[in-house]
GROMACS .gro file of C-alpha atoms in nm:
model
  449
    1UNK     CA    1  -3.070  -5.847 -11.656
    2UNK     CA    2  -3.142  -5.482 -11.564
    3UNK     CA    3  -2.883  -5.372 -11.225
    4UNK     CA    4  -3.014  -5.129 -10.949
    5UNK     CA    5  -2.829  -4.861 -10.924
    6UNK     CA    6  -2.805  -4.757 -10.527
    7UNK     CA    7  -2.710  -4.417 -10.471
    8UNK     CA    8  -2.464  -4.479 -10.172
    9UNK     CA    9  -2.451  -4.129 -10.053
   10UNK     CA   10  -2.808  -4.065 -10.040
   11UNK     CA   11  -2.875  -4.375  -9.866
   12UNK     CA   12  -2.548  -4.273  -9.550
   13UNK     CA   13  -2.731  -3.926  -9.583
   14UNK     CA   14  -3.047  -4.029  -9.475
   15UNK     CA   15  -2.901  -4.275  -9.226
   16UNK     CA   16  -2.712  -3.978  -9.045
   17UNK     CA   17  -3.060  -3.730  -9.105
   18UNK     CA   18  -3.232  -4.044  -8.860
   19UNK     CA   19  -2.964  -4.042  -8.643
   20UNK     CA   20  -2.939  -3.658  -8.572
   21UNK     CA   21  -3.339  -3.660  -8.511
   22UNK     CA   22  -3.289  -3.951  -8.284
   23UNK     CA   23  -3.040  -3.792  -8.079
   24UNK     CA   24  -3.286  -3.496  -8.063
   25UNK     CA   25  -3.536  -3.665  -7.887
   26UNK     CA   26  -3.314  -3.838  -7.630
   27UNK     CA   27  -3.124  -3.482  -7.554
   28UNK     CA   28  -3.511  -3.326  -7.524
   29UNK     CA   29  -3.661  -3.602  -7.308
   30UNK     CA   30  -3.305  -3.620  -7.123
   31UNK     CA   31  -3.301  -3.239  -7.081
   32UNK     CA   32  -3.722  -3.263  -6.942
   33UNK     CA   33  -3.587  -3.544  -6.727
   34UNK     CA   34  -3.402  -3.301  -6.580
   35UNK     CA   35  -3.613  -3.040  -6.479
   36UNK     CA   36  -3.877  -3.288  -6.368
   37UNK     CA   37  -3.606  -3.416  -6.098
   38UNK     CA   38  -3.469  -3.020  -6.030
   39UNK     CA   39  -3.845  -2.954  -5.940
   40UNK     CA   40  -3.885  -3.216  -5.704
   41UNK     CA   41  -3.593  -3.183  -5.518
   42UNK     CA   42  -3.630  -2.799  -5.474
   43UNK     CA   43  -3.988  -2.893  -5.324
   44UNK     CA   44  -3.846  -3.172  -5.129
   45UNK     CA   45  -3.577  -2.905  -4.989
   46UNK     CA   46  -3.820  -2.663  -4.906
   47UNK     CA   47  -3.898  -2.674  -4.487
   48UNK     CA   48  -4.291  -2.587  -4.540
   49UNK     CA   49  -4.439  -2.693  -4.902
   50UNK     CA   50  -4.750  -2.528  -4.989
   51UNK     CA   51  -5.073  -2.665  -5.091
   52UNK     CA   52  -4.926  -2.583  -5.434
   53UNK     CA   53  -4.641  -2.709  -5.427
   54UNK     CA   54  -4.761  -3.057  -5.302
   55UNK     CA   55  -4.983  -3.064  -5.578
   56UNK     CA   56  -4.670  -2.935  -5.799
   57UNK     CA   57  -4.458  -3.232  -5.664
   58UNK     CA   58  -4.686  -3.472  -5.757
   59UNK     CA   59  -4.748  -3.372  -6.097
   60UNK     CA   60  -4.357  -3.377  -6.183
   61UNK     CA   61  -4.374  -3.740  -6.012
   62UNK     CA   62  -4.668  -3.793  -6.297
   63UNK     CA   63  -4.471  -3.661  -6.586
   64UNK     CA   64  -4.129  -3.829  -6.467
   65UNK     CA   65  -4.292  -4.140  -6.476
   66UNK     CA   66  -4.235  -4.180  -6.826
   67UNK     CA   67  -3.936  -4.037  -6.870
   68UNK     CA   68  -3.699  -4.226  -6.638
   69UNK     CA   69  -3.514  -4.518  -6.815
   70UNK     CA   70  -3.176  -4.504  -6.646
   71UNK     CA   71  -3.096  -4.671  -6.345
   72UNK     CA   72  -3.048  -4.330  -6.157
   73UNK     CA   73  -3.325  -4.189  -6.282
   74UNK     CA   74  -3.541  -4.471  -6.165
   75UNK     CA   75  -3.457  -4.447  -5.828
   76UNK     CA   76  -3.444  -4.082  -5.792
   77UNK     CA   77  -3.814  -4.150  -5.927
   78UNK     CA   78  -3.849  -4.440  -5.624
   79UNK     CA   79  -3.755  -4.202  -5.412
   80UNK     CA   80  -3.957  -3.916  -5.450
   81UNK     CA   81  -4.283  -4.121  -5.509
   82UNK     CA   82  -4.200  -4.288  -5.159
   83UNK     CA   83  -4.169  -3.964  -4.985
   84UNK     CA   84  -4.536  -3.806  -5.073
   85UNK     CA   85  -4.616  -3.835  -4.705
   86UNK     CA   86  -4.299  -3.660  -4.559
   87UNK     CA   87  -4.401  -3.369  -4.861
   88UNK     CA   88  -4.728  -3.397  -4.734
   89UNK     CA   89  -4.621  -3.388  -4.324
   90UNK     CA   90  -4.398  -3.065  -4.404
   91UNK     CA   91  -4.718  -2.909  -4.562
   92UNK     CA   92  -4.907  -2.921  -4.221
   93UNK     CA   93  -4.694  -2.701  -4.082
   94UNK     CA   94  -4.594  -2.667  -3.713
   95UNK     CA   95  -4.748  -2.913  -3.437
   96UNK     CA   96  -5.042  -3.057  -3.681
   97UNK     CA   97  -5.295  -3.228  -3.512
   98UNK     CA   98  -5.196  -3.599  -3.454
   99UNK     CA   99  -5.521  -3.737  -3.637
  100UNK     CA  100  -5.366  -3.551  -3.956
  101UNK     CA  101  -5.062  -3.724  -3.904
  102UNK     CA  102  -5.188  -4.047  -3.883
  103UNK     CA  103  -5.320  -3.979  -4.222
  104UNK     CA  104  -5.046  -3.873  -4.392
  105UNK     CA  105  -4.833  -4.164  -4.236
  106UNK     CA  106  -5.065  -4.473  -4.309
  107UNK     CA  107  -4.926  -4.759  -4.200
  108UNK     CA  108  -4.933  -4.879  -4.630
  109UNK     CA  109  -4.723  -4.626  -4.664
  110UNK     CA  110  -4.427  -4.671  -4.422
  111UNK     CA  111  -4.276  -4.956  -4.595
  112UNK     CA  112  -4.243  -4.759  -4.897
  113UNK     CA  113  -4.115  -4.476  -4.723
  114UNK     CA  114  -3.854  -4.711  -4.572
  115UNK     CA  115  -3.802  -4.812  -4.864
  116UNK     CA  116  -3.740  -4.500  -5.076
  117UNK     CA  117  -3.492  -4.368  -4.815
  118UNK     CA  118  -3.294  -4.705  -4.747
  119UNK     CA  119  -3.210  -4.796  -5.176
  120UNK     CA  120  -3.136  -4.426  -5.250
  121UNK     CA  121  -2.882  -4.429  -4.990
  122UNK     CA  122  -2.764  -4.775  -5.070
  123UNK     CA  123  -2.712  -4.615  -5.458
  124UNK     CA  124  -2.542  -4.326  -5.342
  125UNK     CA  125  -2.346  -4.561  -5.113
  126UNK     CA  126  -2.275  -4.766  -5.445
  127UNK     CA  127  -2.189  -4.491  -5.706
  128UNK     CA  128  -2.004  -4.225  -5.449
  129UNK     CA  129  -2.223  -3.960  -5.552
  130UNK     CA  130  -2.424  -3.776  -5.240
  131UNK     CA  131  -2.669  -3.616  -5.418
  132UNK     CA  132  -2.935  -3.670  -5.153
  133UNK     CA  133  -2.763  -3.827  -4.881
  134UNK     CA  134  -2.731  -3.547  -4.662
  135UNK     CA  135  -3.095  -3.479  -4.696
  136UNK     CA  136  -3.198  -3.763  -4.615
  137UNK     CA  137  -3.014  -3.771  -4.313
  138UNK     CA  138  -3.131  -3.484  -4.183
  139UNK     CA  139  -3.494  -3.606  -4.304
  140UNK     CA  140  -3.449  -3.897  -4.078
  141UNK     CA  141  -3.366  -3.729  -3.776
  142UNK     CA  142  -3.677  -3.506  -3.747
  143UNK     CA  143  -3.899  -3.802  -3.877
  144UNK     CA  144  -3.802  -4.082  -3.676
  145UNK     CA  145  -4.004  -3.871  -3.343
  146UNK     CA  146  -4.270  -3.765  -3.527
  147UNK     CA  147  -4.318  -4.133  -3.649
  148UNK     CA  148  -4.280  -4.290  -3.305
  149UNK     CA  149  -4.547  -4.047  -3.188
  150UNK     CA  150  -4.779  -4.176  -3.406
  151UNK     CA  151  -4.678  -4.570  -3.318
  152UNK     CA  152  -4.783  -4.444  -2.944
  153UNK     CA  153  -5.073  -4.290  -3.045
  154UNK     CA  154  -5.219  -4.571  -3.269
  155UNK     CA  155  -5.091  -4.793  -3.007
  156UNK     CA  156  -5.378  -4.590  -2.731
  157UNK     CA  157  -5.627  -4.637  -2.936
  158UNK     CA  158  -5.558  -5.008  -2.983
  159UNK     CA  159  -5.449  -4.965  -3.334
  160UNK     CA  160  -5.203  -5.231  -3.282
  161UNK     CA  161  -5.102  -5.402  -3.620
  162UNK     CA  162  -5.064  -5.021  -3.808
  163UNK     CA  163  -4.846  -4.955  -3.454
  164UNK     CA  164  -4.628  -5.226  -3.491
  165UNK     CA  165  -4.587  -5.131  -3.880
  166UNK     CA  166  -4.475  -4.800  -3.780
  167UNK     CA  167  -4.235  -4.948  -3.492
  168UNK     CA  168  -4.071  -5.161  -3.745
  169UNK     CA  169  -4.074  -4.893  -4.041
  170UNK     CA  170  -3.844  -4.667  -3.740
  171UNK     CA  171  -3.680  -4.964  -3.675
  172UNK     CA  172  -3.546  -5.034  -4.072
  173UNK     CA  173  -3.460  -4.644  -4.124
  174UNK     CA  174  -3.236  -4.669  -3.834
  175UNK     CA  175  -3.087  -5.055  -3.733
  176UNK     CA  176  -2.932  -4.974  -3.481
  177UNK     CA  177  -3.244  -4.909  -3.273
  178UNK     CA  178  -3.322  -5.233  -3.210
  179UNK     CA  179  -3.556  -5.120  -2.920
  180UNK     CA  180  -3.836  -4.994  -3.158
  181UNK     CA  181  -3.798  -5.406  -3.338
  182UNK     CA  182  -3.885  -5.471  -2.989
  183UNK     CA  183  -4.175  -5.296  -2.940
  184UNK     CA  184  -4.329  -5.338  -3.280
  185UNK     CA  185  -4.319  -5.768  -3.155
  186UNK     CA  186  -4.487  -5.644  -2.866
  187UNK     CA  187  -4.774  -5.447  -3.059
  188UNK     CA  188  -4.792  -5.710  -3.343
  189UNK     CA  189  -4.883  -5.955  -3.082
  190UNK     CA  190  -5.114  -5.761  -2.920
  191UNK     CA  191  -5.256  -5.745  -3.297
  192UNK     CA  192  -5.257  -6.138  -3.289
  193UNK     CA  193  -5.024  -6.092  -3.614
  194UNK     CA  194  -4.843  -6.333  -3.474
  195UNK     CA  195  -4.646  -6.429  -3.774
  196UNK     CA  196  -4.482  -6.127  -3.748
  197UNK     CA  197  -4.433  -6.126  -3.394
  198UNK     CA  198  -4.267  -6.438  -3.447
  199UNK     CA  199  -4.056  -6.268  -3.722
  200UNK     CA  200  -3.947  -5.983  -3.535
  201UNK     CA  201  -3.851  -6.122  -3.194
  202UNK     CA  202  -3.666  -6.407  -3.417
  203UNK     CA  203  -3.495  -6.156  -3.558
  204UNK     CA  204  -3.419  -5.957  -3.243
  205UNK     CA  205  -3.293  -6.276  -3.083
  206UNK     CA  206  -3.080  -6.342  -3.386
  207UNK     CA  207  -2.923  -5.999  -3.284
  208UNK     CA  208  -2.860  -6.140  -2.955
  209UNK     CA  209  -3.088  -5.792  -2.858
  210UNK     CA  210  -3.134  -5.792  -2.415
  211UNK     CA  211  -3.231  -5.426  -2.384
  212UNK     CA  212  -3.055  -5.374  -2.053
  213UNK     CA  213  -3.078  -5.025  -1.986
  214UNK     CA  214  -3.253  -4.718  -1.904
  215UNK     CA  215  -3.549  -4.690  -2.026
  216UNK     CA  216  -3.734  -4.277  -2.031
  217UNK     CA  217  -4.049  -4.189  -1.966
  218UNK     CA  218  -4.251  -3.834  -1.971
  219UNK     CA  219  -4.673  -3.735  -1.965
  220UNK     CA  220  -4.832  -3.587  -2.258
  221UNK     CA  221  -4.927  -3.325  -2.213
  222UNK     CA  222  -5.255  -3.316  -2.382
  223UNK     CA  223  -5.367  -3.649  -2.321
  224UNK     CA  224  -5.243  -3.661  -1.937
  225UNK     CA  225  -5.099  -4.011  -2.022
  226UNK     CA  226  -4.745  -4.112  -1.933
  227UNK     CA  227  -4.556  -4.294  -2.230
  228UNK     CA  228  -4.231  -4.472  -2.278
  229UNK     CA  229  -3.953  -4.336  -2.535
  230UNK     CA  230  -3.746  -4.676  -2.454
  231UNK     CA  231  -3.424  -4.583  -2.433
  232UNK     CA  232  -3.429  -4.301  -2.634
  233UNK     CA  233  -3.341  -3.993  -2.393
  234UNK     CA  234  -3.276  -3.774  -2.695
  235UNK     CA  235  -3.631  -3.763  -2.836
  236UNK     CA  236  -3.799  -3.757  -2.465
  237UNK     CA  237  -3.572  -3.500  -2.423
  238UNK     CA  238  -3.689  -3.301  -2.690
  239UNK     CA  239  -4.050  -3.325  -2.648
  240UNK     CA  240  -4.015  -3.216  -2.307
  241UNK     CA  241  -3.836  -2.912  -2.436
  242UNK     CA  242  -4.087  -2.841  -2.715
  243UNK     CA  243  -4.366  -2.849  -2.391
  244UNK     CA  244  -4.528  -3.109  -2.555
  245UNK     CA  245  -4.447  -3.373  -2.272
  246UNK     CA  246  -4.383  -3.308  -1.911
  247UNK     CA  247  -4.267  -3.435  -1.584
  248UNK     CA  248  -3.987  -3.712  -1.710
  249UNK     CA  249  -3.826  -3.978  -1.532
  250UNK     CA  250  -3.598  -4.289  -1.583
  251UNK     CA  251  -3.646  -4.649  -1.499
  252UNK     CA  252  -3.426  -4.928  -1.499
  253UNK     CA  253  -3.467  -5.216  -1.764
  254UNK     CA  254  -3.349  -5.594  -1.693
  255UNK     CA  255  -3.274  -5.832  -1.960
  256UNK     CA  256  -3.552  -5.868  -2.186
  257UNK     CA  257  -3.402  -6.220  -2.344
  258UNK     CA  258  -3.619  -6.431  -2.115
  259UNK     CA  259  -3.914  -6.307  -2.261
  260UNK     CA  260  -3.845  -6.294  -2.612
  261UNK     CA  261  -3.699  -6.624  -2.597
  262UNK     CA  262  -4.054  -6.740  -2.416
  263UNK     CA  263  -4.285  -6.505  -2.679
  264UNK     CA  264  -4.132  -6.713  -2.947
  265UNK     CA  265  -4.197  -7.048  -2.763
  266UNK     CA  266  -4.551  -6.926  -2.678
  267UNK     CA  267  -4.584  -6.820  -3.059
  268UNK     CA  268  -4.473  -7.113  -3.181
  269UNK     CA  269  -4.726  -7.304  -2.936
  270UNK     CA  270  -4.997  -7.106  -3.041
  271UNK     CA  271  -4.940  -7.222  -3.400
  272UNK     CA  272  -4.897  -7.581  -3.310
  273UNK     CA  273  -4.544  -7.632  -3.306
  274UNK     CA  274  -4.506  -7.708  -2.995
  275UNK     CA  275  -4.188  -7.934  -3.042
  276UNK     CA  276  -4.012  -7.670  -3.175
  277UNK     CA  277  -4.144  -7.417  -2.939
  278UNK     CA  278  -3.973  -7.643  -2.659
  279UNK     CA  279  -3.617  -7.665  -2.878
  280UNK     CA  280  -3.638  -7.312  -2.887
  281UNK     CA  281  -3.674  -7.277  -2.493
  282UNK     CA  282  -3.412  -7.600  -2.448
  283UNK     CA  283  -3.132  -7.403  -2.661
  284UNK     CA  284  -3.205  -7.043  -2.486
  285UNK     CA  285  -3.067  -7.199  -2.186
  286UNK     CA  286  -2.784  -7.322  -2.312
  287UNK     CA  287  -2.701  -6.999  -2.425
  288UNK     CA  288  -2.795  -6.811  -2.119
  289UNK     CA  289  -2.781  -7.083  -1.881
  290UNK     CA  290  -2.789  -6.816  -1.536
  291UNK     CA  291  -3.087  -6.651  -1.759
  292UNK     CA  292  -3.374  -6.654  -1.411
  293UNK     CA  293  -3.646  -6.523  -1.731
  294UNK     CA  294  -3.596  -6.848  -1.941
  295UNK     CA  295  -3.565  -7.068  -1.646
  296UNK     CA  296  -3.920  -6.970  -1.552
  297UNK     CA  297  -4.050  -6.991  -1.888
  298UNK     CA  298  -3.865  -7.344  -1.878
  299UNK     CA  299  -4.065  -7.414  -1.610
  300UNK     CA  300  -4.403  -7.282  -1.706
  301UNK     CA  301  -4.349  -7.558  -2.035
  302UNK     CA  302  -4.345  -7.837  -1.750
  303UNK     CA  303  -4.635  -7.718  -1.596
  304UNK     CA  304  -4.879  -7.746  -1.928
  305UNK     CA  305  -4.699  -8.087  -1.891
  306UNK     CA  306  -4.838  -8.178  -1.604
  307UNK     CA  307  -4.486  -8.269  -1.523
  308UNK     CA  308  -4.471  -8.114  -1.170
  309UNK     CA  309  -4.112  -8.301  -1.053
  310UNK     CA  310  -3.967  -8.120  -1.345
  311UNK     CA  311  -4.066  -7.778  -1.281
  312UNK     CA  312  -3.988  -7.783  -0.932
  313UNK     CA  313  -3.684  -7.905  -0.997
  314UNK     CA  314  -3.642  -7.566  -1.239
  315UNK     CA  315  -3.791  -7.310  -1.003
  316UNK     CA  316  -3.596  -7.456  -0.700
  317UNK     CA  317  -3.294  -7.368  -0.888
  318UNK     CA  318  -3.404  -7.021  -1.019
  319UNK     CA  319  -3.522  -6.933  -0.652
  320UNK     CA  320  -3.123  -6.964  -0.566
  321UNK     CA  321  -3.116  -6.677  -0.799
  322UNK     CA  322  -3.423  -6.474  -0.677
  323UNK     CA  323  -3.495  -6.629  -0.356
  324UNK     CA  324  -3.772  -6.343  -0.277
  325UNK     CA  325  -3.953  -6.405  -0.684
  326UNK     CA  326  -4.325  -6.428  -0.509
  327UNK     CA  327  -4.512  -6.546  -0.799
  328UNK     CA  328  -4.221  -6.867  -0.798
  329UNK     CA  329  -4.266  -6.928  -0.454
  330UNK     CA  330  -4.652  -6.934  -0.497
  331UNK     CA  331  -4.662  -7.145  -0.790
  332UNK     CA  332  -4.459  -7.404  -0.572
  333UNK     CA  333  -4.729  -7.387  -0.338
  334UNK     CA  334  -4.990  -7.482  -0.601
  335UNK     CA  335  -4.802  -7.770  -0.719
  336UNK     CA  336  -4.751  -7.856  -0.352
  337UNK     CA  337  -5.154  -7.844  -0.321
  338UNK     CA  338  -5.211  -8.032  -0.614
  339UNK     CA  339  -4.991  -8.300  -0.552
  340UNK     CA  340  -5.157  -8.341  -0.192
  341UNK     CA  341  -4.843  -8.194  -0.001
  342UNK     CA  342  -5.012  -8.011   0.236
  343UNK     CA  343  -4.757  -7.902   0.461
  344UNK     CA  344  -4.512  -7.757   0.162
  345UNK     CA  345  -4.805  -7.586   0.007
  346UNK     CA  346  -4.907  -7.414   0.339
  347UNK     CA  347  -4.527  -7.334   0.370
  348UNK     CA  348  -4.494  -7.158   0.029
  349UNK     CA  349  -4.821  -6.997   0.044
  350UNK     CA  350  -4.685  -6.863   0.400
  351UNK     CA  351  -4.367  -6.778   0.246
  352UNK     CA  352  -4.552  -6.568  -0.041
  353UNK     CA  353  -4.718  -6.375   0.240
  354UNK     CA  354  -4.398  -6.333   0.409
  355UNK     CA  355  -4.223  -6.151   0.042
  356UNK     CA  356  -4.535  -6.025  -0.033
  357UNK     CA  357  -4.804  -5.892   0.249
  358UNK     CA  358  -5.071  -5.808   0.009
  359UNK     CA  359  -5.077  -6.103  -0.247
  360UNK     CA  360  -5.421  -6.215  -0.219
  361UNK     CA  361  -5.400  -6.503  -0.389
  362UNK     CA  362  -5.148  -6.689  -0.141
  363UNK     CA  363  -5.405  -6.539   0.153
  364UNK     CA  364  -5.691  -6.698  -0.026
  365UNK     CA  365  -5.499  -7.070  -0.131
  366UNK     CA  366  -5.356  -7.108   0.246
  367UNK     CA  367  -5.748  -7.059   0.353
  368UNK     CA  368  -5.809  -7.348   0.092
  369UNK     CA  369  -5.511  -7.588   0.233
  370UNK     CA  370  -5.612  -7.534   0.589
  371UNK     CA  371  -6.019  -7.561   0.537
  372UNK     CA  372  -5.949  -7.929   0.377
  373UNK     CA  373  -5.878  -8.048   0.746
  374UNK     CA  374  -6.269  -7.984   0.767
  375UNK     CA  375  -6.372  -8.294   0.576
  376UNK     CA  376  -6.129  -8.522   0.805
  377UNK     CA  377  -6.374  -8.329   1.130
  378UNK     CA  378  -6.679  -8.410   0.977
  379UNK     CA  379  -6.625  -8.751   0.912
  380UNK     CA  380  -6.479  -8.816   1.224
  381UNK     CA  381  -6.830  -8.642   1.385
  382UNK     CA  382  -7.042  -8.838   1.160
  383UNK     CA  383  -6.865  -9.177   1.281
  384UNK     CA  384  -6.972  -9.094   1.639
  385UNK     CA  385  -7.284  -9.229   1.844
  386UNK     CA  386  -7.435  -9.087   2.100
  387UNK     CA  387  -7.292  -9.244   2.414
  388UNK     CA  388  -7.140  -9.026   2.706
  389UNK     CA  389  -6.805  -9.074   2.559
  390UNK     CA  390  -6.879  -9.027   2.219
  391UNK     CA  391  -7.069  -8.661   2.279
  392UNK     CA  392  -6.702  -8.614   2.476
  393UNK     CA  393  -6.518  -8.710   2.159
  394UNK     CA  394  -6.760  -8.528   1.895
  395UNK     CA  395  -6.711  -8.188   2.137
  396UNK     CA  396  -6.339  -8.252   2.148
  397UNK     CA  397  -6.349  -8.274   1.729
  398UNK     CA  398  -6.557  -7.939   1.722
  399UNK     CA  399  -6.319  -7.768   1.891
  400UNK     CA  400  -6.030  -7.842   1.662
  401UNK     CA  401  -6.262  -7.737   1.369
  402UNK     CA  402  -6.364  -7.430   1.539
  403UNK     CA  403  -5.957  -7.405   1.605
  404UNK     CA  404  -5.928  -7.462   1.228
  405UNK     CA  405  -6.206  -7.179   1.148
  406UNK     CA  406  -6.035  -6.919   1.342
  407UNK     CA  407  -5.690  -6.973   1.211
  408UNK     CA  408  -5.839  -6.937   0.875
  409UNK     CA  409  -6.049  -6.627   0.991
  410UNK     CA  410  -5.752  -6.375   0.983
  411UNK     CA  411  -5.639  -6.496   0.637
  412UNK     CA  412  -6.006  -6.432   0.454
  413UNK     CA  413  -6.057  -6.104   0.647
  414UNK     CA  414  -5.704  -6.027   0.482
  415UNK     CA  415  -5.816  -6.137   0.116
  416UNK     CA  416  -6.163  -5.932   0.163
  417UNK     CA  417  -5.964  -5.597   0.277
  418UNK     CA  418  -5.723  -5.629  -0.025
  419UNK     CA  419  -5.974  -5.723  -0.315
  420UNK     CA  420  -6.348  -5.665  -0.173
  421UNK     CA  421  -6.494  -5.807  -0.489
  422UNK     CA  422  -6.370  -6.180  -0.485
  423UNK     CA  423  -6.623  -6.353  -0.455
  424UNK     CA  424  -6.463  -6.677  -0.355
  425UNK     CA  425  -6.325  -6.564  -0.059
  426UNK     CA  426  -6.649  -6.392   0.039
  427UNK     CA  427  -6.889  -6.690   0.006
  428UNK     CA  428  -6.582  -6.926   0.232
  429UNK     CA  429  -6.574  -6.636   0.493
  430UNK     CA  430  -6.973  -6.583   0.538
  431UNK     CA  431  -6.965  -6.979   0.583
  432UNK     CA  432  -6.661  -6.944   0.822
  433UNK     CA  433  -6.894  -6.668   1.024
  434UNK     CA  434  -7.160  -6.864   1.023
  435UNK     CA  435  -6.970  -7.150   1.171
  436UNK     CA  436  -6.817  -6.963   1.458
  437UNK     CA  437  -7.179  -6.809   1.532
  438UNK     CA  438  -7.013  -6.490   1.460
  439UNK     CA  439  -7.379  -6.322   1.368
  440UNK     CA  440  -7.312  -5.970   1.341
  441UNK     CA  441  -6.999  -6.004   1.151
  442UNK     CA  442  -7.188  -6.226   0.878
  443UNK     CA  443  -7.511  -5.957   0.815
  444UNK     CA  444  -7.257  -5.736   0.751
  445UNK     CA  445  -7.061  -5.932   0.522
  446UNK     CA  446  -7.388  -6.053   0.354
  447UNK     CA  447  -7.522  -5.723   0.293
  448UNK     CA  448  -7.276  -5.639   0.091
  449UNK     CA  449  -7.362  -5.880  -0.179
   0.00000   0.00000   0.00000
């Protein structure tokens, strides 16, 4: 039997000849790495990229994209692929037009944005190493205004669902302002995304968020229109001083918990859970039990009910809270109305009138409740004959309608003044006219149709 002879030492020699060359490549590819990521970040450090140097930036992001295999390296390369549009916002220059911002911001691209800023700072967070950290920072406190702008103005132009996107983008780059979580709910519902509107005011409530405050307003400038900065003073404050917005001013907020505690309920109706949306109502209570908001939303849930003993029951007790809430008062006159409770109804329509001189609705229902007294007049009439006495009697029941038409008079005249164009109240007060023979008084009226 022949033996193979193995020459040992050529064989290790060869072995360490693969080696060396294999260590080359990683050192050269390690060493390009490198300068891929040195060439970004001095771009991403510059305050106004060129044209150049956005194209630049995104050619390095091209080339990197091979090249990163460590964990670092991969989300270094996250991060600067998430932050095209801040390269690309810096490249504007000063006080772009908003249209270009809008472009460069794209709602698509917020979450990765959001994204690229929140794990690199997580990782930095994680290894101890603030490579980027205080960039990003500072990167966060010149973008968060810019990107609110840009909710606002997609928000005026009804953009609503890439508003809300950009509300909540703000919101996850900076969790403590829980006001912009609010206001992206708002827009996503005006969106009809209500699945997130249901997600962020769940999540706002799960924060136990009220947004008591102050919340600041100022004009734009170029657009003449006044816009809230919530509670924000700091950025109002500096668009005022930049000249972009003008003429601020301060309001005070109440507790907003009533009414996300009521969107979700109405969310969760609107998706046919109503069940849960009434759980969700029951156990805001218990939690804010002296809550006036949830009591009336409590209370608008008995009225699609029908059950009327229920929800006057609830608005009695909120009106120990409010005693002077109008729309409360009125709604007790309606369910006074409905339930054939005459006298209440006129009482709480009164009392409406009383908080409120020029709610038109409670001048126009009290018309209503007192006209129904003319069926019981022309029955009685119609039962009459025509004997001596009965002529007496018929004259005596025209009088107490005519009575009836001019203490409803006042309370039409009232309803035309404040809104001309209802046309219920119009067509009640020509017949009311026409009734007292009031001639001149009715062309007039009529004319106007």
């Amino acid at each position: 039997m022949a033996l193979i002879n193995i020459n040992i030492n050529t064989t290790i020699m060869k072995i360490k000849q693969m080696l060396i060359a294999g260590t080359f490549l990683v050192s050269v590819a390690s060493f390009s790495q490198k300068d891929e990521l040195k060439a970004l970040k001095k771009i991403y450090t510059k305050d106004v990229p060129t044209t150049n140097d956005v194209a630049d930036y995104k050619s390095n992001l091209t080339k990197l994209e091979s090249l990163a295999t460590e964990e670092a390296d991969k989300v270094y390369l996250n991060f600067y692929k998430s932050i095209v549009p801040n390269i690309e916002y810096k490249a504007l220059g000063q006080n772009p037009p908003q249209v270009q911002i809008q472009k460069v911001f794209g709602s698509n691209k917020i979450s990765d944005l959001v994204s690229g800023y929140t794990s690199t700072l997580e990782y930095e967070k994680k290894s101890g190493k603030k490579v980027l950290t205080d960039n990003i920072n500072e990167d966060l406190n010149t973008l968060k205004p810019v990107l609110l702008i840009t909710a606002i103005e997609l928000g005026n132009v009804k953009k609503y669902k890439d508003a809300a996107d950009v509300l909540y983008g703000i919101y996850l780059l900076d969790k403590k302002d829980q006001e912009k979580l609010y206001y992206a709910a708002s827009y996503a519902v005006n969106a009809l995304d209500y699945d997130n509107a249901l997600k962020y005011y769940t999540e706002l409530k799960q924060l136990n968020y009220s947004g008591e405050g102050i919340i600041f307003y100022a004009t734009n400038k170029s657009s003449k229109q006044e816009e809230s900065f919530g509670t924000t003073r700091v950025q109002r404050d500096l668009l005022v001083q930049s000249g972009q917005f003008i003429n601020p001013r301060e309001e005070k907020l109440q507790s907003r918990k009533g009414e996300i505690f009521k969107n979700i309920a109405l969310i969760l109706v609107q998706q046919g859970k109503v069940e849960e949306a009434k759980t969700a109502i029951s156990d805001a209570r218990k939690a804010n039990p002296d809550d006036t908001s949830l009591m009336i939303t409590e209370a608008e849930f008995s009225l699609k009910d029908k059950d009327y003993a229920n929800y006057t029951r609830i608005v009695n007790e909120a009106l120990l809270k409010e005693p002077n809430n109008v729309q409360l008062v009125f709604n007790l006159g309606v369910i006074s109305a409905e339930s054939g409770k005459i006298e209440d109804g006129e009482k709480y329509y009164s009392r409406a009138i009383e908080i409120d001189p020029n709610y038109v609705d409670a001048y126009i229902n009290l018309a209503e409740l007192k006209l129904r007294a003319d069926k019981g007049f022309v029955e009685q009439m119609n039962k009459l004959g025509t004997s001596d006495s009965d002529n007496k009697k018929f004259d005596e029941i025209r009088e107490k309608q005519k009575a009836n038409y001019r203490e409803v008079l006042p309370l039409l005249e009232k309803a035309m003044e404040l809104k001309s164009d209802n046309e219920a109240a119009k067509t009640t007060l020509l017949g009311v006219y026409q009734a007292l023979e009031m001639t001149a008084k009715y062309k007039e009226l009529k004319a106007k149709q």
